[in-house]
Structure formats: structure tokens, C-alpha cells
Amino acid sequence: MLYKEKLLSMAKEASYNAYSPYSGFCVGTALLTKNGKIYTGCNVENHGIQSICGERVAFTKAFSEGEPSDNRDNYVAIMVVGHNRGSDKFGRTLPCGYCRQFMFEFVNPDFKILTCEGDEIQEYTLQQLLPLGFEF
Ligand code: ZN
């Protein structure tokens, strides 16, 4: 389970790069690929409605650096953590509906979504969080 600890540590670190002046909520993510590469992300808010969540930052960063967008087997897990700005207390943070649907297109149903409550790591699958995603 060492990889989960590594993802937790990297996601927490990434959360401190969040740009979230409107919500004050800082999210960090760490996406693990099959070959062991890790891509981090953080939320980037905007005055308008175009805020970007940390999950989508991690995936788009991976794609932009050459990871395949057409191989669901390539993606193993993503750690998602969050805390209020100014606090180091991490509470359970799960992907928003938009991100669940976004990931649905690029991963398998058993893709792991990890989060933490304090130091305790919790584990879900995308199938659990989005049992019937949209597709056509
Ligand atoms: Zn989201």
C-alpha cells in the first residue's frame, strides 16, 4: 500500500498550489498511471464559471505530457484531498459530478478514487461514485 501513501503526500503538497480565492477550499490531486508515473493537480478558480478542478488538471496534464487518452488500462488511481485555506486539516474530498463524468471517459469502472480523512485513506471505485455515467 506504499503507493497510496506516496499519492497522499503528493496530493497534499499540490493542494498548497491551489488558486481558490472565491471558495477558500484547496484541492490537491495525484493521478497514478500503470507504469508508476504520477501527475499532480490542484483547483484553479476563476471569476467566471470556468473554474478547473484538480482532477481534471491532473488528467489533462498527463495527456499533454504524452499519456494516452485512449487507453483506460493506463490509469490506476487518483488521490483527491482538500482543506480550507489556512488549515492543515484534510477532510474527505470526493470528485464533483463534472469530474466523475470526465474521468468516466478515460478510465475503467474499477479505477480507484482515494481520499483521506485526516491520515486515514479511504478508497472508492469510479463505479461506486458514478454507477451509470453518460455515454452514447
Ligand atoms: Zn470537479
CSV table of N, CA, C and O and ligand atoms in Angstrom, one decimal:
chain,number,residue,atom,x,y,z
A,1,MET,N,0.8,-1.2,0.0
A,1,MET,CA,0.0,0.0,0.0
A,1,MET,C,0.9,1.3,0.0
A,1,MET,O,0.4,2.3,0.3
A,2,LEU,N,2.1,1.1,-0.3
A,2,LEU,CA,3.0,2.2,-0.3
A,2,LEU,C,2.6,3.3,-1.3
A,2,LEU,O,2.7,4.5,-1.0
A,3,TYR,N,2.1,2.9,-2.4
A,3,TYR,CA,1.8,3.9,-3.4
A,3,TYR,C,0.7,4.8,-3.0
A,3,TYR,O,0.7,6.0,-3.3
A,4,LYS,N,-0.2,4.3,-2.1
A,4,LYS,CA,-1.3,5.2,-1.6
A,4,LYS,C,-0.7,6.3,-0.7
A,4,LYS,O,-1.1,7.5,-0.8
A,5,GLU,N,0.3,6.0,0.1
A,5,GLU,CA,1.0,7.0,1.0
A,5,GLU,C,1.7,8.0,0.1
A,5,GLU,O,1.7,9.2,0.4
A,6,LYS,N,2.3,7.5,-1.0
A,6,LYS,CA,3.0,8.4,-1.9
A,6,LYS,C,2.0,9.4,-2.5
A,6,LYS,O,2.3,10.6,-2.6
A,7,LEU,N,0.9,8.9,-3.0
A,7,LEU,CA,-0.1,9.7,-3.6
A,7,LEU,C,-0.7,10.7,-2.7
A,7,LEU,O,-0.9,11.9,-3.0
A,8,LEU,N,-0.9,10.2,-1.4
A,8,LEU,CA,-1.4,11.1,-0.4
A,8,LEU,C,-0.4,12.3,-0.2
A,8,LEU,O,-0.9,13.5,-0.1
A,9,SER,N,0.8,12.0,0.0
A,9,SER,CA,1.8,13.0,0.2
A,9,SER,C,1.9,14.0,-0.9
A,9,SER,O,1.9,15.2,-0.7
A,10,MET,N,1.9,13.5,-2.2
A,10,MET,CA,2.0,14.4,-3.3
A,10,MET,C,0.7,15.2,-3.5
A,10,MET,O,0.8,16.4,-3.9
A,11,ALA,N,-0.4,14.6,-3.3
A,11,ALA,CA,-1.7,15.4,-3.4
A,11,ALA,C,-1.8,16.5,-2.4
A,11,ALA,O,-2.2,17.6,-2.6
A,12,LYS,N,-1.4,16.2,-1.1
A,12,LYS,CA,-1.4,17.2,-0.1
A,12,LYS,C,-0.5,18.4,-0.5
A,12,LYS,O,-0.8,19.5,-0.4
A,13,GLU,N,0.7,18.0,-1.0
A,13,GLU,CA,1.7,19.1,-1.4
A,13,GLU,C,1.1,19.9,-2.5
A,13,GLU,O,1.2,21.2,-2.5
A,14,ALA,N,0.4,19.3,-3.5
A,14,ALA,CA,-0.2,20.0,-4.6
A,14,ALA,C,-1.3,20.9,-4.2
A,14,ALA,O,-1.6,22.0,-4.8
A,15,SER,N,-2.0,20.6,-3.1
A,15,SER,CA,-3.1,21.4,-2.6
A,15,SER,C,-2.7,22.8,-2.2
A,15,SER,O,-3.5,23.7,-2.3
A,16,TYR,N,-1.4,22.9,-1.8
A,16,TYR,CA,-0.9,24.2,-1.4
A,16,TYR,C,-0.7,25.1,-2.6
A,16,TYR,O,-0.4,26.3,-2.5
A,17,ASN,N,-0.8,24.6,-3.8
A,17,ASN,CA,-0.7,25.4,-5.0
A,17,ASN,C,-2.0,25.8,-5.6
A,17,ASN,O,-2.1,26.5,-6.6
A,18,ALA,N,-3.1,25.4,-4.9
A,18,ALA,CA,-4.4,25.8,-5.4
A,18,ALA,C,-4.6,27.3,-5.5
A,18,ALA,O,-4.1,28.0,-4.6
A,19,TYR,N,-5.4,27.7,-6.5
A,19,TYR,CA,-5.8,29.1,-6.6
A,19,TYR,C,-7.3,29.1,-6.3
A,19,TYR,O,-8.1,28.7,-7.2
A,20,SER,N,-7.7,29.5,-5.1
A,20,SER,CA,-9.1,29.4,-4.7
A,20,SER,C,-9.5,30.5,-3.9
A,20,SER,O,-10.0,30.4,-2.7
A,21,PRO,N,-9.4,31.8,-4.4
A,21,PRO,CA,-9.7,32.9,-3.6
A,21,PRO,C,-11.2,33.1,-3.4
A,21,PRO,O,-11.7,33.8,-2.5
A,22,TYR,N,-12.1,32.4,-4.2
A,22,TYR,CA,-13.5,32.5,-4.0
A,22,TYR,C,-14.1,31.5,-3.0
A,22,TYR,O,-14.9,31.9,-2.2
A,23,SER,N,-13.7,30.3,-3.1
A,23,SER,CA,-14.2,29.3,-2.2
A,23,SER,C,-13.4,29.1,-0.9
A,23,SER,O,-13.9,28.7,0.1
A,24,GLY,N,-12.1,29.5,-1.0
A,24,GLY,CA,-11.2,29.3,0.1
A,24,GLY,C,-10.9,27.8,0.3
A,24,GLY,O,-10.3,27.4,1.3
A,25,PHE,N,-11.3,26.9,-0.6
A,25,PHE,CA,-11.1,25.5,-0.5
A,25,PHE,C,-10.0,25.0,-1.4
A,25,PHE,O,-10.0,25.3,-2.6
A,26,CYS,N,-9.0,24.4,-0.9
A,26,CYS,CA,-7.8,24.0,-1.6
A,26,CYS,C,-7.8,22.5,-1.9
A,26,CYS,O,-7.9,21.7,-0.9
A,27,VAL,N,-7.8,22.1,-3.1
A,27,VAL,CA,-7.8,20.7,-3.5
A,27,VAL,C,-6.5,20.3,-4.2
A,27,VAL,O,-5.9,21.1,-5.0
A,28,GLY,N,-6.0,19.2,-3.8
A,28,GLY,CA,-4.8,18.6,-4.4
A,28,GLY,C,-5.1,17.2,-4.9
A,28,GLY,O,-5.9,16.5,-4.3
A,29,THR,N,-4.5,16.8,-6.0
A,29,THR,CA,-4.8,15.5,-6.6
A,29,THR,C,-3.4,14.9,-7.0
A,29,THR,O,-2.5,15.6,-7.3
A,30,ALA,N,-3.4,13.6,-7.1
A,30,ALA,CA,-2.3,12.9,-7.6
A,30,ALA,C,-2.8,11.6,-8.4
A,30,ALA,O,-3.4,10.7,-7.8
A,31,LEU,N,-2.5,11.6,-9.7
A,31,LEU,CA,-3.0,10.6,-10.6
A,31,LEU,C,-1.9,9.6,-10.9
A,31,LEU,O,-0.8,10.0,-11.3
A,32,LEU,N,-2.1,8.3,-10.7
A,32,LEU,CA,-1.1,7.3,-10.9
A,32,LEU,C,-1.4,6.5,-12.2
A,32,LEU,O,-2.5,6.1,-12.4
A,33,THR,N,-0.4,6.4,-13.0
A,33,THR,CA,-0.5,5.6,-14.2
A,33,THR,C,0.0,4.2,-14.0
A,33,THR,O,0.7,3.9,-13.0
A,34,LYS,N,-0.3,3.3,-14.9
A,34,LYS,CA,0.1,1.9,-14.8
A,34,LYS,C,1.6,1.7,-14.7
A,34,LYS,O,2.1,0.8,-14.0
A,35,ASN,N,2.4,2.6,-15.3
A,35,ASN,CA,3.9,2.4,-15.3
A,35,ASN,C,4.5,3.2,-14.1
A,35,ASN,O,5.7,3.4,-14.0
A,36,GLY,N,3.6,3.7,-13.2
A,36,GLY,CA,4.1,4.3,-12.0
A,36,GLY,C,4.4,5.8,-12.0
A,36,GLY,O,4.9,6.4,-11.0
A,37,LYS,N,4.0,6.4,-13.1
A,37,LYS,CA,4.2,7.9,-13.2
A,37,LYS,C,3.0,8.6,-12.4
A,37,LYS,O,1.9,8.0,-12.4
A,38,ILE,N,3.3,9.7,-11.8
A,38,ILE,CA,2.3,10.4,-11.0
A,38,ILE,C,2.2,11.8,-11.5
A,38,ILE,O,3.2,12.5,-11.7
A,39,TYR,N,1.0,12.2,-11.8
A,39,TYR,CA,0.7,13.6,-12.3
A,39,TYR,C,-0.2,14.3,-11.2
A,39,TYR,O,-1.2,13.8,-10.8
A,40,THR,N,0.3,15.4,-10.7
A,40,THR,CA,-0.5,16.1,-9.7
A,40,THR,C,-1.4,17.2,-10.3
A,40,THR,O,-1.2,17.6,-11.4
A,41,GLY,N,-2.3,17.7,-9.5
A,41,GLY,CA,-3.2,18.8,-9.9
A,41,GLY,C,-3.7,19.5,-8.7
A,41,GLY,O,-3.5,19.1,-7.6
A,42,CYS,N,-4.2,20.7,-9.0
A,42,CYS,CA,-4.8,21.5,-7.9
A,42,CYS,C,-6.0,22.3,-8.5
A,42,CYS,O,-6.0,22.4,-9.8
A,43,ASN,N,-6.9,22.7,-7.7
A,43,ASN,CA,-8.0,23.5,-8.3
A,43,ASN,C,-7.5,24.9,-8.7
A,43,ASN,O,-6.7,25.5,-8.0
A,44,VAL,N,-8.1,25.4,-9.7
A,44,VAL,CA,-7.8,26.8,-10.2
A,44,VAL,C,-9.1,27.5,-10.5
A,44,VAL,O,-9.8,27.1,-11.4
A,45,GLU,N,-9.5,28.4,-9.6
A,45,GLU,CA,-10.8,29.1,-9.7
A,45,GLU,C,-10.6,30.3,-10.6
A,45,GLU,O,-9.5,30.7,-10.9
A,46,ASN,N,-11.8,30.8,-11.0
A,46,ASN,CA,-11.8,32.0,-11.8
A,46,ASN,C,-13.0,32.8,-11.5
A,46,ASN,O,-14.0,32.3,-11.0
A,47,HIS,N,-12.9,34.1,-11.8
A,47,HIS,CA,-14.0,35.0,-11.5
A,47,HIS,C,-15.3,34.5,-12.2
A,47,HIS,O,-16.4,34.7,-11.7
A,48,GLY,N,-15.2,34.0,-13.4
A,48,GLY,CA,-16.3,33.5,-14.1
A,48,GLY,C,-16.7,32.1,-13.7
A,48,GLY,O,-16.5,31.7,-12.5
A,49,ILE,N,-17.3,31.3,-14.5
A,49,ILE,CA,-17.7,30.0,-14.1
A,49,ILE,C,-16.7,28.9,-14.7
A,49,ILE,O,-17.0,27.7,-14.6
A,50,GLN,N,-15.6,29.3,-15.1
A,50,GLN,CA,-14.7,28.4,-15.8
A,50,GLN,C,-13.7,27.8,-14.8
A,50,GLN,O,-12.6,27.4,-15.3
A,51,SER,N,-14.0,27.6,-13.6
A,51,SER,CA,-13.0,27.0,-12.7
A,51,SER,C,-12.6,25.6,-13.1
A,51,SER,O,-13.4,24.9,-13.7
A,52,ILE,N,-11.4,25.2,-12.8
A,52,ILE,CA,-10.9,23.9,-13.2
A,52,ILE,C,-10.6,23.1,-11.9
A,52,ILE,O,-9.9,23.6,-11.0
A,53,CYS,N,-11.1,21.9,-11.8
A,53,CYS,CA,-10.9,21.1,-10.6
A,53,CYS,C,-9.5,20.4,-10.7
A,53,CYS,O,-9.0,20.1,-11.8
A,54,GLY,N,-9.0,20.0,-9.6
A,54,GLY,CA,-7.7,19.4,-9.5
A,54,GLY,C,-7.7,18.0,-10.3
A,54,GLY,O,-6.6,17.6,-10.8
A,55,GLU,N,-8.8,17.3,-10.3
A,55,GLU,CA,-8.8,16.0,-11.0
A,55,GLU,C,-8.6,16.2,-12.5
A,55,GLU,O,-7.8,15.5,-13.1
A,56,ARG,N,-9.3,17.2,-13.1
A,56,ARG,CA,-9.2,17.5,-14.5
A,56,ARG,C,-7.8,18.0,-14.8
A,56,ARG,O,-7.3,17.8,-15.9
A,57,VAL,N,-7.2,18.8,-13.9
A,57,VAL,CA,-5.9,19.3,-14.1
A,57,VAL,C,-4.9,18.1,-14.2
A,57,VAL,O,-4.1,18.1,-15.1
A,58,ALA,N,-5.0,17.2,-13.3
A,58,ALA,CA,-4.1,16.0,-13.3
A,58,ALA,C,-4.2,15.2,-14.6
A,58,ALA,O,-3.2,14.8,-15.3
A,59,PHE,N,-5.5,15.0,-15.1
A,59,PHE,CA,-5.6,14.2,-16.3
A,59,PHE,C,-5.1,15.0,-17.5
A,59,PHE,O,-4.4,14.4,-18.4
A,60,THR,N,-5.5,16.2,-17.6
A,60,THR,CA,-5.1,17.0,-18.8
A,60,THR,C,-3.6,17.2,-18.8
A,60,THR,O,-3.0,17.2,-19.9
A,61,LYS,N,-3.0,17.3,-17.7
A,61,LYS,CA,-1.5,17.4,-17.6
A,61,LYS,C,-0.9,16.1,-18.1
A,61,LYS,O,0.0,16.1,-18.9
A,62,ALA,N,-1.5,15.0,-17.7
A,62,ALA,CA,-0.9,13.7,-18.1
A,62,ALA,C,-1.1,13.6,-19.7
A,62,ALA,O,-0.1,13.2,-20.3
A,63,PHE,N,-2.2,13.9,-20.2
A,63,PHE,CA,-2.4,13.8,-21.6
A,63,PHE,C,-1.4,14.7,-22.4
A,63,PHE,O,-0.8,14.4,-23.4
A,64,SER,N,-1.3,15.9,-21.8
A,64,SER,CA,-0.4,16.9,-22.5
A,64,SER,C,1.0,16.5,-22.5
A,64,SER,O,1.9,17.0,-23.3
A,65,GLU,N,1.4,15.6,-21.6
A,65,GLU,CA,2.8,15.2,-21.5
A,65,GLU,C,2.9,13.8,-22.1
A,65,GLU,O,4.0,13.1,-21.9
A,66,GLY,N,1.9,13.4,-22.9
A,66,GLY,CA,2.1,12.2,-23.7
A,66,GLY,C,1.4,10.9,-23.2
A,66,GLY,O,1.5,9.9,-23.9
A,67,GLU,N,0.7,10.9,-22.1
A,67,GLU,CA,0.0,9.8,-21.6
A,67,GLU,C,-1.3,9.6,-22.5
A,67,GLU,O,-1.8,10.6,-23.0
A,68,PRO,N,-1.6,8.3,-22.8
A,68,PRO,CA,-2.7,8.1,-23.8
A,68,PRO,C,-4.1,8.5,-23.2
A,68,PRO,O,-4.4,8.3,-22.0
A,69,SER,N,-4.9,9.1,-24.1
A,69,SER,CA,-6.3,9.4,-23.7
A,69,SER,C,-7.2,8.3,-24.2
A,69,SER,O,-8.4,8.3,-23.9
A,70,ASP,N,-6.7,7.3,-24.9
A,70,ASP,CA,-7.5,6.2,-25.5
A,70,ASP,C,-7.1,4.8,-24.9
A,70,ASP,O,-7.3,3.8,-25.6
A,71,ASN,N,-6.5,4.8,-23.7
A,71,ASN,CA,-6.2,3.5,-23.1
A,71,ASN,C,-6.6,3.6,-21.6
A,71,ASN,O,-5.8,4.0,-20.7
A,72,ARG,N,-7.8,3.1,-21.3
A,72,ARG,CA,-8.3,3.1,-20.0
A,72,ARG,C,-7.5,2.4,-19.0
A,72,ARG,O,-7.4,2.7,-17.8
A,73,ASP,N,-6.8,1.3,-19.5
A,73,ASP,CA,-6.0,0.5,-18.6
A,73,ASP,C,-4.8,1.3,-18.1
A,73,ASP,O,-4.1,0.8,-17.1
A,74,ASN,N,-4.5,2.4,-18.7
A,74,ASN,CA,-3.3,3.2,-18.3
A,74,ASN,C,-3.4,3.9,-16.9
A,74,ASN,O,-2.4,4.2,-16.3
A,75,TYR,N,-4.7,4.0,-16.5
A,75,TYR,CA,-4.9,4.8,-15.2
A,75,TYR,C,-5.3,3.9,-14.1
A,75,TYR,O,-6.3,3.2,-14.2
A,76,VAL,N,-4.6,4.0,-13.0
A,76,VAL,CA,-4.8,3.1,-11.8
A,76,VAL,C,-5.7,3.8,-10.7
A,76,VAL,O,-6.6,3.2,-10.2
A,77,ALA,N,-5.3,5.0,-10.4
A,77,ALA,CA,-5.9,5.6,-9.2
A,77,ALA,C,-5.7,7.1,-9.2
A,77,ALA,O,-4.7,7.6,-9.8
A,78,ILE,N,-6.5,7.8,-8.5
A,78,ILE,CA,-6.3,9.2,-8.2
A,78,ILE,C,-6.6,9.5,-6.8
A,78,ILE,O,-7.6,9.0,-6.2
A,79,MET,N,-5.7,10.2,-6.1
A,79,MET,CA,-5.9,10.7,-4.8
A,79,MET,C,-6.4,12.1,-4.8
A,79,MET,O,-5.9,12.9,-5.6
A,80,VAL,N,-7.5,12.4,-4.0
A,80,VAL,CA,-8.1,13.7,-4.0
A,80,VAL,C,-8.1,14.1,-2.6
A,80,VAL,O,-8.7,13.4,-1.7
A,81,VAL,N,-7.5,15.3,-2.2
A,81,VAL,CA,-7.5,15.7,-0.9
A,81,VAL,C,-7.9,17.2,-0.9
A,81,VAL,O,-7.7,17.9,-1.8
A,82,GLY,N,-8.5,17.7,0.2
A,82,GLY,CA,-8.9,19.1,0.3
A,82,GLY,C,-8.8,19.6,1.7
A,82,GLY,O,-8.9,18.8,2.7
A,83,HIS,N,-8.6,20.9,1.8
A,83,HIS,CA,-8.7,21.6,3.1
A,83,HIS,C,-9.0,23.0,2.9
A,83,HIS,O,-8.9,23.6,1.8
A,84,ASN,N,-9.5,23.6,4.0
A,84,ASN,CA,-9.8,25.0,3.9
A,84,ASN,C,-8.5,25.8,3.9
A,84,ASN,O,-7.6,25.4,4.7
A,85,ARG,N,-8.4,26.9,3.2
A,85,ARG,CA,-7.2,27.7,3.2
A,85,ARG,C,-6.9,28.1,4.6
A,85,ARG,O,-7.7,28.5,5.4
A,86,GLY,N,-5.6,28.0,4.9
A,86,GLY,CA,-5.1,28.4,6.2
A,86,GLY,C,-5.2,27.3,7.3
A,86,GLY,O,-4.8,27.4,8.4
A,87,SER,N,-5.8,26.1,6.9
A,87,SER,CA,-5.9,25.0,7.8
A,87,SER,C,-5.2,23.8,7.2
A,87,SER,O,-5.2,23.6,6.0
A,88,ASP,N,-4.6,23.0,8.0
A,88,ASP,CA,-3.9,21.8,7.6
A,88,ASP,C,-4.7,20.6,7.9
A,88,ASP,O,-4.3,19.5,7.8
A,89,LYS,N,-6.0,20.8,8.2
A,89,LYS,CA,-6.9,19.7,8.5
A,89,LYS,C,-7.6,19.2,7.2
A,89,LYS,O,-8.4,19.9,6.6
A,90,PHE,N,-7.1,18.0,6.7
A,90,PHE,CA,-7.7,17.5,5.5
A,90,PHE,C,-8.9,16.6,5.8
A,90,PHE,O,-8.9,15.7,6.6
A,91,GLY,N,-10.0,16.9,5.1
A,91,GLY,CA,-11.2,16.2,5.3
A,91,GLY,C,-11.6,15.4,4.0
A,91,GLY,O,-11.0,15.8,2.9
A,92,ARG,N,-12.4,14.4,4.1
A,92,ARG,CA,-12.8,13.7,2.9
A,92,ARG,C,-13.2,14.6,1.8
A,92,ARG,O,-14.1,15.4,1.9
A,93,THR,N,-12.6,14.4,0.6
A,93,THR,CA,-12.9,15.2,-0.5
A,93,THR,C,-13.1,14.3,-1.7
A,93,THR,O,-12.2,13.5,-2.1
A,94,LEU,N,-14.3,14.3,-2.3
A,94,LEU,CA,-14.6,13.4,-3.4
A,94,LEU,C,-14.8,14.2,-4.7
A,94,LEU,O,-15.2,15.4,-4.6
A,95,PRO,N,-14.5,13.7,-5.9
A,95,PRO,CA,-14.7,14.4,-7.1
A,95,PRO,C,-16.1,15.0,-7.3
A,95,PRO,O,-17.1,14.3,-6.9
A,96,CYS,N,-16.3,16.1,-7.9
A,96,CYS,CA,-17.6,16.7,-8.2
A,96,CYS,C,-18.2,15.9,-9.3
A,96,CYS,O,-17.5,15.1,-10.0
A,97,GLY,N,-19.5,16.1,-9.6
A,97,GLY,CA,-20.1,15.3,-10.6
A,97,GLY,C,-19.5,15.5,-12.0
A,97,GLY,O,-19.4,14.6,-12.8
A,98,TYR,N,-19.1,16.7,-12.3
A,98,TYR,CA,-18.5,17.0,-13.6
A,98,TYR,C,-17.2,16.2,-13.7
A,98,TYR,O,-17.0,15.6,-14.8
A,99,CYS,N,-16.4,16.1,-12.7
A,99,CYS,CA,-15.1,15.3,-12.8
A,99,CYS,C,-15.4,13.8,-12.8
A,99,CYS,O,-14.7,13.1,-13.5
A,100,ARG,N,-16.4,13.4,-12.1
A,100,ARG,CA,-16.7,11.9,-12.2
A,100,ARG,C,-17.0,11.6,-13.7
A,100,ARG,O,-16.6,10.6,-14.2
A,101,GLN,N,-17.9,12.4,-14.3
A,101,GLN,CA,-18.2,12.1,-15.7
A,101,GLN,C,-17.0,12.3,-16.6
A,101,GLN,O,-16.8,11.5,-17.6
A,102,PHE,N,-16.2,13.3,-16.3
A,102,PHE,CA,-15.0,13.5,-17.1
A,102,PHE,C,-14.1,12.2,-17.1
A,102,PHE,O,-13.7,11.7,-18.1
A,103,MET,N,-13.8,11.7,-15.9
A,103,MET,CA,-13.0,10.5,-15.7
A,103,MET,C,-13.6,9.3,-16.3
A,103,MET,O,-12.9,8.4,-16.8
A,104,PHE,N,-14.9,9.2,-16.3
A,104,PHE,CA,-15.6,8.1,-16.9
A,104,PHE,C,-15.2,7.8,-18.3
A,104,PHE,O,-15.2,6.6,-18.7
A,105,GLU,N,-14.8,8.8,-19.0
A,105,GLU,CA,-14.4,8.6,-20.4
A,105,GLU,C,-13.0,8.0,-20.6
A,105,GLU,O,-12.7,7.6,-21.7
A,106,PHE,N,-12.2,8.1,-19.5
A,106,PHE,CA,-10.8,7.8,-19.7
A,106,PHE,C,-10.3,6.6,-18.8
A,106,PHE,O,-9.1,6.2,-19.0
A,107,VAL,N,-11.1,6.1,-17.9
A,107,VAL,CA,-10.7,5.0,-17.0
A,107,VAL,C,-11.7,3.9,-17.0
A,107,VAL,O,-12.8,4.0,-17.5
A,108,ASN,N,-11.2,2.8,-16.4
A,108,ASN,CA,-12.1,1.6,-16.2
A,108,ASN,C,-13.0,1.8,-15.0
A,108,ASN,O,-12.7,2.6,-14.1
A,109,PRO,N,-14.1,1.1,-14.9
A,109,PRO,CA,-15.0,1.2,-13.8
A,109,PRO,C,-14.3,0.9,-12.4
A,109,PRO,O,-14.8,1.5,-11.4
A,110,ASP,N,-13.3,0.1,-12.4
A,110,ASP,CA,-12.6,-0.2,-11.2
A,110,ASP,C,-11.5,0.8,-10.8
A,110,ASP,O,-10.7,0.5,-9.9
A,111,PHE,N,-11.4,1.8,-11.6
A,111,PHE,CA,-10.4,2.9,-11.3
A,111,PHE,C,-10.6,3.4,-9.9
A,111,PHE,O,-11.7,3.6,-9.5
A,112,LYS,N,-9.5,3.5,-9.1
A,112,LYS,CA,-9.6,3.8,-7.7
A,112,LYS,C,-9.6,5.3,-7.5
A,112,LYS,O,-8.8,6.0,-8.0
A,113,ILE,N,-10.6,5.8,-6.7
A,113,ILE,CA,-10.6,7.1,-6.2
A,113,ILE,C,-10.3,7.1,-4.7
A,113,ILE,O,-11.1,6.5,-3.9
A,114,LEU,N,-9.2,7.7,-4.4
A,114,LEU,CA,-8.8,7.7,-3.0
A,114,LEU,C,-8.9,9.1,-2.4
A,114,LEU,O,-8.8,10.1,-3.1
A,115,THR,N,-9.2,9.1,-1.1
A,115,THR,CA,-9.2,10.4,-0.4
A,115,THR,C,-8.8,10.1,1.0
A,115,THR,O,-8.4,9.0,1.4
A,116,CYS,N,-8.7,11.1,1.8
A,116,CYS,CA,-8.3,10.9,3.2
A,116,CYS,C,-9.2,11.7,4.2
A,116,CYS,O,-9.8,12.7,3.8
A,117,GLU,N,-9.3,11.1,5.3
A,117,GLU,CA,-10.0,11.8,6.5
A,117,GLU,C,-8.9,11.9,7.5
A,117,GLU,O,-8.6,10.8,8.1
A,118,GLY,N,-8.3,13.0,7.6
A,118,GLY,CA,-7.1,13.1,8.5
A,118,GLY,C,-6.0,12.2,7.8
A,118,GLY,O,-5.7,12.4,6.7
A,119,ASP,N,-5.5,11.3,8.6
A,119,ASP,CA,-4.4,10.4,8.0
A,119,ASP,C,-5.0,9.1,7.5
A,119,ASP,O,-4.2,8.3,7.0
A,120,GLU,N,-6.3,8.9,7.6
A,120,GLU,CA,-6.9,7.6,7.2
A,120,GLU,C,-7.3,7.7,5.7
A,120,GLU,O,-8.0,8.6,5.3
A,121,ILE,N,-6.7,6.8,4.9
A,121,ILE,CA,-7.0,6.8,3.5
A,121,ILE,C,-8.3,6.0,3.2
A,121,ILE,O,-8.5,4.9,3.8
A,122,GLN,N,-9.2,6.6,2.4
A,122,GLN,CA,-10.4,5.9,2.1
A,122,GLN,C,-10.4,5.6,0.6
A,122,GLN,O,-9.8,6.4,-0.2
A,123,GLU,N,-11.0,4.5,0.2
A,123,GLU,CA,-10.9,4.1,-1.2
A,123,GLU,C,-12.3,3.8,-1.8
A,123,GLU,O,-13.1,3.1,-1.1
A,124,TYR,N,-12.5,4.3,-3.0
A,124,TYR,CA,-13.8,4.0,-3.7
A,124,TYR,C,-13.4,3.6,-5.1
A,124,TYR,O,-12.2,3.8,-5.5
A,125,THR,N,-14.3,3.2,-5.9
A,125,THR,CA,-14.1,3.0,-7.3
A,125,THR,C,-15.0,4.0,-8.1
A,125,THR,O,-16.0,4.5,-7.5
A,126,LEU,N,-14.6,4.3,-9.3
A,126,LEU,CA,-15.5,5.2,-10.1
A,126,LEU,C,-16.8,4.6,-10.2
A,126,LEU,O,-17.8,5.3,-10.2
A,127,GLN,N,-16.9,3.3,-10.4
A,127,GLN,CA,-18.2,2.6,-10.5
A,127,GLN,C,-19.1,2.9,-9.3
A,127,GLN,O,-20.3,3.1,-9.4
A,128,GLN,N,-18.5,3.0,-8.1
A,128,GLN,CA,-19.3,3.3,-6.9
A,128,GLN,C,-19.8,4.7,-6.9
A,128,GLN,O,-20.9,5.0,-6.5
A,129,LEU,N,-18.9,5.6,-7.4
A,129,LEU,CA,-19.3,7.0,-7.3
A,129,LEU,C,-20.1,7.5,-8.5
A,129,LEU,O,-20.8,8.5,-8.5
A,130,LEU,N,-20.0,6.7,-9.6
A,130,LEU,CA,-20.8,7.1,-10.8
A,130,LEU,C,-21.2,5.8,-11.5
A,130,LEU,O,-20.6,5.3,-12.5
A,131,PRO,N,-22.2,5.1,-11.0
A,131,PRO,CA,-22.6,3.8,-11.5
A,131,PRO,C,-23.2,3.8,-12.9
A,131,PRO,O,-23.0,2.9,-13.6
A,132,LEU,N,-23.8,4.9,-13.3
A,132,LEU,CA,-24.4,5.0,-14.6
A,132,LEU,C,-24.0,6.3,-15.3
A,132,LEU,O,-24.7,7.2,-15.4
A,133,GLY,N,-22.7,6.3,-15.8
A,133,GLY,CA,-22.2,7.5,-16.4
A,133,GLY,C,-22.9,7.7,-17.8
A,133,GLY,O,-23.5,6.8,-18.4
A,134,PHE,N,-22.8,8.9,-18.3
A,134,PHE,CA,-23.4,9.2,-19.6
A,134,PHE,C,-22.5,8.8,-20.7
A,134,PHE,O,-21.3,9.0,-20.7
A,135,GLU,N,-23.1,8.1,-21.7
A,135,GLU,CA,-22.3,7.7,-22.9
A,135,GLU,C,-23.3,7.5,-24.0
A,135,GLU,O,-24.4,7.2,-23.8
A,136,PHE,N,-22.8,7.7,-25.2
A,136,PHE,CA,-23.7,7.4,-26.4
A,136,PHE,C,-22.9,6.7,-27.5
A,136,PHE,O,-21.7,6.6,-27.4
B,1,ZN,ZN,-14.5,18.5,-10.2
